[in-house]
Tab-separated table of C-alpha atoms in Angstrom:
chain	number	residue	atom	x	y	z
A	96	ARG	CA	73.543	40.257	84.678
A	97	VAL	CA	72.130	43.706	83.966
A	98	LEU	CA	70.763	42.819	80.514
A	99	ARG	CA	70.077	39.171	81.258
A	100	TYR	CA	67.055	39.155	78.957
A	101	VAL	CA	69.466	38.818	76.018
A	102	SER	CA	70.002	35.240	77.155
A	103	ALA	CA	66.651	34.478	75.496
A	104	ILE	CA	68.247	34.202	72.049
A	105	GLU	CA	65.554	33.084	69.640
A	106	GLU	CA	67.914	32.687	66.681
A	107	GLY	CA	71.664	32.857	66.327
A	108	ARG	CA	73.960	33.895	69.173
A	109	TYR	CA	75.060	36.850	71.246
A	110	LEU	CA	78.073	39.109	70.605
A	111	ARG	CA	81.507	37.601	71.164
A	112	PRO	CA	84.289	39.418	73.040
A	113	GLY	CA	86.202	41.729	70.701
A	114	GLU	CA	83.763	41.177	67.829
A	115	ARG	CA	83.056	44.128	65.516
A	116	GLY	CA	80.520	44.666	62.760
A	117	ALA	CA	77.884	42.487	64.426
A	118	ILE	CA	74.507	43.320	65.953
A	119	VAL	CA	71.914	41.543	68.094
A	120	ILE	CA	68.378	42.884	67.683
A	121	GLY	CA	64.985	42.261	69.213
A	122	HIS	CA	62.326	40.181	67.519
A	123	ALA	CA	60.077	43.223	67.030
A	124	ILE	CA	62.825	45.094	65.166
A	125	ALA	CA	63.548	42.037	63.022
A	126	GLU	CA	59.877	41.850	62.040
A	127	ARG	CA	59.693	45.573	61.302
A	128	LEU	CA	62.809	45.488	59.118
A	129	ARG	CA	61.990	42.023	57.682
A	130	THR	CA	65.464	40.957	58.740
A	131	GLU	CA	66.866	37.474	59.262
A	132	LEU	CA	70.149	36.067	60.503
A	133	ASP	CA	73.258	37.020	58.495
A	134	ASP	CA	71.432	39.959	56.881
A	135	GLU	CA	73.410	43.192	56.614
A	136	LEU	CA	72.113	46.416	58.102
A	137	VAL	CA	73.341	49.950	57.537
A	138	VAL	CA	73.303	51.906	60.790
A	139	THR	CA	73.388	55.699	60.504
A	140	ALA	CA	74.001	58.185	63.300
A	141	VAL	CA	75.109	61.783	63.849
A	142	ASP	CA	78.538	62.166	65.468
A	143	ASP	CA	79.663	64.816	67.931
A	144	HIS	CA	80.552	67.178	65.030
A	145	GLY	CA	77.052	66.996	63.535
A	146	GLU	CA	78.114	64.858	60.576
A	147	MET	CA	76.396	61.709	59.373
A	148	GLN	CA	78.271	58.479	60.037
A	149	SER	CA	77.315	55.009	58.809
A	150	ALA	CA	78.432	51.488	59.620
A	151	LEU	CA	77.650	48.105	58.101
A	152	VAL	CA	76.700	45.439	60.650
A	153	VAL	CA	75.615	41.830	60.298
A	154	VAL	CA	72.708	40.366	62.275
A	155	VAL	CA	74.151	37.530	64.361
A	156	GLY	CA	71.314	37.098	66.862
A	157	ILE	CA	67.607	37.793	67.368
A	158	VAL	CA	66.246	38.088	70.913
A	159	SER	CA	62.660	37.307	71.913
A	160	THR	CA	61.748	38.317	75.479
A	161	GLY	CA	57.983	37.882	75.123
A	162	SER	CA	57.439	41.646	75.317
A	163	ARG	CA	57.213	43.550	72.058
A	164	THR	CA	57.944	46.797	73.905
A	165	VAL	CA	61.257	45.469	75.185
A	166	ASP	CA	62.086	43.668	71.934
A	167	ALA	CA	61.668	46.958	70.057
A	168	SER	CA	64.432	48.530	72.177
A	169	ILE	CA	67.118	45.849	71.780
A	170	ALA	CA	69.972	46.652	69.399
A	171	HIS	CA	73.317	45.546	70.846
A	172	VAL	CA	76.598	46.251	69.094
A	173	ALA	CA	80.210	46.390	70.233
A	174	SER	CA	81.289	49.567	72.038
A	175	SER	CA	84.002	50.097	69.418
A	176	ASP	CA	81.332	50.352	66.698
A	177	VAL	CA	79.440	52.898	68.808
A	178	GLU	CA	82.620	54.940	69.254
A	179	GLN	CA	83.121	54.969	65.492
A	180	LEU	CA	79.570	56.132	64.844
A	181	SER	CA	79.370	58.739	67.580
A	182	GLY	CA	82.932	59.999	67.507
A	183	ARG	CA	83.059	59.733	71.294
A	184	ALA	CA	85.399	57.434	73.146
A	185	GLY	CA	84.351	55.370	76.139
A	186	ALA	CA	80.988	54.366	77.503
A	187	ALA	CA	78.104	56.808	77.643
A	188	GLU	CA	76.429	54.987	80.533
A	189	ILE	CA	77.604	52.492	83.133
A	190	THR	CA	75.076	50.367	85.011
A	191	ILE	CA	75.874	49.226	88.540
A	192	LEU	CA	73.912	46.540	90.372
A	193	VAL	CA	73.343	46.686	94.129
A	194	GLU	CA	72.360	43.729	96.272
A	195	ASP	CA	70.052	45.696	98.598
A	196	ILE	CA	67.544	47.928	96.818
A	197	THR	CA	66.894	49.875	100.019
A	198	ALA	CA	70.505	51.089	99.922
A	199	ILE	CA	70.311	52.361	96.361
A	200	ASP	CA	70.144	56.048	97.327
A	201	HIS	CA	73.146	55.684	99.638
A	202	ALA	CA	75.084	53.915	96.868
A	203	ARG	CA	74.193	56.697	94.428
A	204	ASP	CA	75.515	59.345	96.820
A	205	LEU	CA	78.781	57.453	97.303
A	206	ILE	CA	79.260	57.041	93.552
A	207	ALA	CA	78.329	60.658	92.796
A	208	ALA	CA	81.043	61.871	95.166
A	209	THR	CA	83.724	60.147	93.042
A	210	LEU	CA	82.513	61.276	89.590
A	211	PRO	CA	84.275	63.999	87.605
A	212	PRO	CA	82.381	67.199	86.696
A	213	GLY	CA	79.761	66.655	84.008
A	214	ASP	CA	78.945	63.070	84.981
A	215	GLN	CA	75.816	62.104	86.892
A	216	ALA	CA	74.768	59.210	89.089
A	217	LEU	CA	71.070	58.383	88.723
A	218	THR	CA	68.944	55.619	90.161
A	219	TRP	CA	66.833	53.447	87.912
A	220	LEU	CA	63.666	55.158	89.156
A	221	GLU	CA	65.068	58.509	88.037
A	222	LEU	CA	65.888	57.056	84.633
A	223	SER	CA	62.404	55.592	84.212
A	224	PRO	CA	59.833	58.088	85.534
A	225	ASP	CA	57.018	56.172	83.841
A	226	PHE	CA	57.906	53.024	85.757
A	227	ARG	CA	58.261	55.042	88.960
A	228	ALA	CA	54.761	56.471	88.452
A	229	LYS	CA	53.390	52.953	87.948
A	230	LEU	CA	55.096	51.783	91.134
A	231	GLN	CA	53.728	54.726	93.105
A	232	SER	CA	50.206	54.224	91.796
A	233	GLY	CA	50.426	50.500	92.495
A	234	ARG	CA	51.708	51.163	96.012
A	235	ALA	CA	48.897	53.671	96.627
A	236	PHE	CA	46.307	51.155	95.422
A	237	MET	CA	47.823	48.444	97.624
A	238	ASN	CA	47.791	50.740	100.667
A	239	LEU	CA	44.148	51.577	99.972
A	240	ALA	CA	43.279	47.877	99.693
A	241	ILE	CA	45.105	47.124	102.949
A	242	PHE	CA	43.289	50.012	104.657
A	243	ILE	CA	39.909	48.702	103.487
A	244	VAL	CA	40.740	45.171	104.671
A	245	LEU	CA	41.887	46.464	108.063
A	246	LEU	CA	38.747	48.603	108.359
A	247	VAL	CA	36.535	45.586	107.669
A	248	VAL	CA	38.508	43.535	110.204
A	249	LEU	CA	38.241	46.315	112.802
A	250	LEU	CA	34.497	46.581	112.304
A	251	GLY	CA	34.130	42.799	112.548
A	252	VAL	CA	36.171	42.558	115.749
A	253	ALA	CA	34.417	45.580	117.250
A	254	SER	CA	31.013	44.067	116.411
A	255	ALA	CA	31.969	40.741	118.008
A	256	GLN	CA	33.339	42.465	121.080
A	257	LEU	CA	30.268	44.686	121.407
A	258	THR	CA	27.974	41.669	121.072
A	259	GLY	CA	29.894	39.933	123.828
A	260	VAL	CA	29.621	42.987	126.059
A	261	LEU	CA	25.844	43.182	125.515
A	262	GLU	CA	25.425	39.485	126.314
A	263	ARG	CA	27.444	39.912	129.512
A	264	ARG	CA	25.845	43.173	130.499
A	265	LYS	CA	24.485	41.766	133.768
A	266	GLU	CA	27.911	40.356	134.604
A	267	PHE	CA	29.490	43.785	134.174
A	268	ALA	CA	26.599	45.325	136.135
A	269	VAL	CA	27.295	42.998	139.077
A	270	LEU	CA	31.003	43.851	138.963
A	271	ALA	CA	30.176	47.552	138.868
A	272	ALA	CA	27.700	47.156	141.745
A	273	LEU	CA	30.425	45.437	143.798
A	274	GLY	CA	32.621	48.479	143.338
A	275	MET	CA	34.839	47.632	140.376
A	276	PRO	CA	36.017	50.917	138.800
A	277	GLY	CA	35.194	51.666	135.179
A	278	ARG	CA	38.866	51.531	134.187
A	279	GLU	CA	39.027	47.945	135.457
A	280	LEU	CA	36.077	47.001	133.263
A	281	VAL	CA	37.886	48.621	130.325
A	282	ARG	CA	40.993	46.579	131.113
A	283	VAL	CA	38.967	43.355	131.194
A	284	VAL	CA	37.473	43.932	127.734
A	285	VAL	CA	40.755	45.147	126.215
A	286	THR	CA	42.632	42.161	127.683
A	287	GLU	CA	40.121	39.818	126.101
A	288	GLY	CA	40.647	41.631	122.805
A	289	VAL	CA	44.438	41.266	123.096
A	290	LEU	CA	44.111	37.532	123.767
A	291	LEU	CA	41.725	37.189	120.843
A	292	GLY	CA	44.101	39.081	118.534
A	293	ALA	CA	47.142	37.083	119.644
A	294	ALA	CA	45.353	33.760	119.152
A	295	GLY	CA	44.077	34.832	115.736
A	296	ALA	CA	47.517	36.074	114.655
A	297	LEU	CA	49.292	32.891	115.725
A	298	ALA	CA	46.684	30.707	114.013
A	299	ALA	CA	46.876	32.772	110.808
A	300	MET	CA	50.689	32.694	110.726
A	301	ALA	CA	50.767	28.963	111.412
A	302	TRP	CA	48.546	28.514	108.363
A	303	THR	CA	50.191	31.012	105.990
A	304	ALA	CA	53.878	30.813	106.989
A	305	PRO	CA	54.532	27.490	105.186
A	306	ILE	CA	52.861	28.847	102.060
A	307	LEU	CA	54.893	32.081	102.127
A	308	HIS	CA	58.109	30.153	102.781
A	309	GLY	CA	57.386	27.887	99.823
A	310	TRP	CA	56.833	30.891	97.570
A	311	ALA	CA	60.019	32.560	98.814
A	312	VAL	CA	62.103	29.438	98.117
A	313	ASN	CA	60.495	28.122	94.919
A	314	GLY	CA	59.073	31.377	93.555
A	315	VAL	CA	55.757	32.149	91.915
A	316	ASP	CA	55.746	31.348	88.199
A	317	LEU	CA	54.118	34.143	86.172
A	318	THR	CA	54.940	32.556	82.811
A	319	ARG	CA	51.264	31.880	82.117
A	320	LEU	CA	50.504	35.604	82.426
A	321	ALA	CA	53.308	36.374	79.980
A	322	THR	CA	52.139	33.831	77.418
A	323	GLN	CA	48.542	35.055	77.632
A	324	SER	CA	49.622	38.629	76.822
A	325	ASP	CA	51.079	39.682	73.480
A	326	GLN	CA	52.985	42.438	75.284
A	327	GLY	CA	54.567	40.152	77.886
A	328	ILE	CA	55.175	41.341	81.424
A	329	ALA	CA	56.735	44.780	81.065
A	330	PHE	CA	56.072	48.130	82.718
A	331	GLY	CA	57.522	51.395	81.487
A	332	GLY	CA	59.939	49.575	79.182
A	333	VAL	CA	61.265	47.449	82.074
A	334	LEU	CA	60.984	43.693	81.648
A	335	VAL	CA	59.710	41.869	84.724
A	336	ASP	CA	61.060	38.406	85.491
A	337	THR	CA	58.377	35.727	85.204
A	338	MET	CA	59.638	34.104	88.438
A	339	TYR	CA	58.603	36.182	91.438
A	340	TYR	CA	60.181	35.528	94.846
A	341	PRO	CA	58.329	37.129	97.775
A	342	VAL	CA	60.377	38.314	100.752
A	343	PHE	CA	60.043	36.062	103.773
A	344	GLY	CA	61.951	36.259	107.035
A	345	ALA	CA	61.780	36.279	110.811
A	346	TRP	CA	60.286	39.789	110.688
A	347	VAL	CA	56.945	38.275	109.576
A	348	LEU	CA	56.199	37.021	113.116
A	349	PRO	CA	56.539	40.336	115.015
A	350	ALA	CA	54.993	42.302	112.150
A	351	GLY	CA	51.907	40.087	111.930
A	352	LEU	CA	51.555	39.776	115.691
A	353	GLY	CA	51.987	43.509	116.242
A	354	LEU	CA	49.492	44.449	113.521
A	355	SER	CA	46.922	42.008	114.896
A	356	LEU	CA	47.326	43.256	118.468
A	357	VAL	CA	47.067	46.903	117.479
A	358	ALA	CA	43.960	46.193	115.391
A	359	THR	CA	42.197	44.254	118.154
A	360	ILE	CA	43.075	46.838	120.807
A	361	ILE	CA	41.646	49.625	118.665
A	362	ALA	CA	38.545	47.549	117.929
A	363	SER	CA	38.071	46.837	121.654
A	364	LEU	CA	38.143	50.453	122.799
A	365	TYR	CA	34.501	51.287	122.073
A	366	PRO	CA	33.087	48.014	123.527
A	367	ALA	CA	35.295	48.574	126.599
A	368	TRP	CA	34.041	52.129	126.985
A	369	PHE	CA	30.458	50.857	126.568
A	370	ALA	CA	31.042	48.251	129.291
A	371	SER	CA	32.448	50.882	131.667
A	372	ARG	CA	29.268	52.956	131.220
A	373	THR	CA	27.013	50.095	132.328
A	374	ASP	CA	24.331	51.216	134.810
A	375	PRO	CA	23.890	48.416	137.400
A	376	ALA	CA	20.341	49.469	138.286
A	377	SER	CA	19.021	49.307	134.715
A	378	ALA	CA	21.069	46.255	133.745
A	379	LEU	CA	19.899	44.155	136.712
A	380	ARG	CA	16.244	45.203	136.501
A	381	VAL	CA	13.994	42.202	135.880
A	382	ASP	CA	11.184	42.840	133.417
A	383	ARG	CA	7.792	41.461	134.484
């Protein structure tokens, strides 16, 4: 499950349990070495004593993930062959999958508490700083885009609200002349903004919720992007699945409704303040 990209065997097969002297390589390595199935490769490494060790392995499978970067890093052999080459027993790294990515730091702390001295528990972001930097830059760009969209929406709502206040200036002037306090005028405009935001949010969610639910269930196929790029879909040496499943749940309703209400309330503050400052004498004056 961790290295599921090896299921994309282009030629041959994957390693069998207990098999020794066999290797599965990526398509990019096979091209670089001009290697085919059943070819023999001599693998050389330095053991823990600083001496050169070599092993003869046979190519039993060639993997093609669609990303040359990932293909160039695939060279799978049995752990027993690695122990012979390195002179070290056991695994050098153990990968653990968690179901909830938000709990990954908590899982790391629990695992680290059980490790013997000299061993470390690291998250995948710590192991791939390049990928972490790409995620952070992508998140910063997304937050900036969301901020710009919200700013445009706020300006649009504020403009509509202010236009409505100007058109109803005489109405507010009459209310003020009858003794309505300024805070009551503010409440009237803000209430209208809340109703407008709630109606807009419900209409938007009624339109987009079925689409988001369909994406969450069926996924978004990014295969076309992978086939159009010679490098495939990979960031920082990490292969991205071509089927993307957005997160969709009951939290979408309160999140969308809350964001819409907060945005419309903020956008209604200035028009409400403008309405509360209406001068009845000037607003009701009739020009000859």
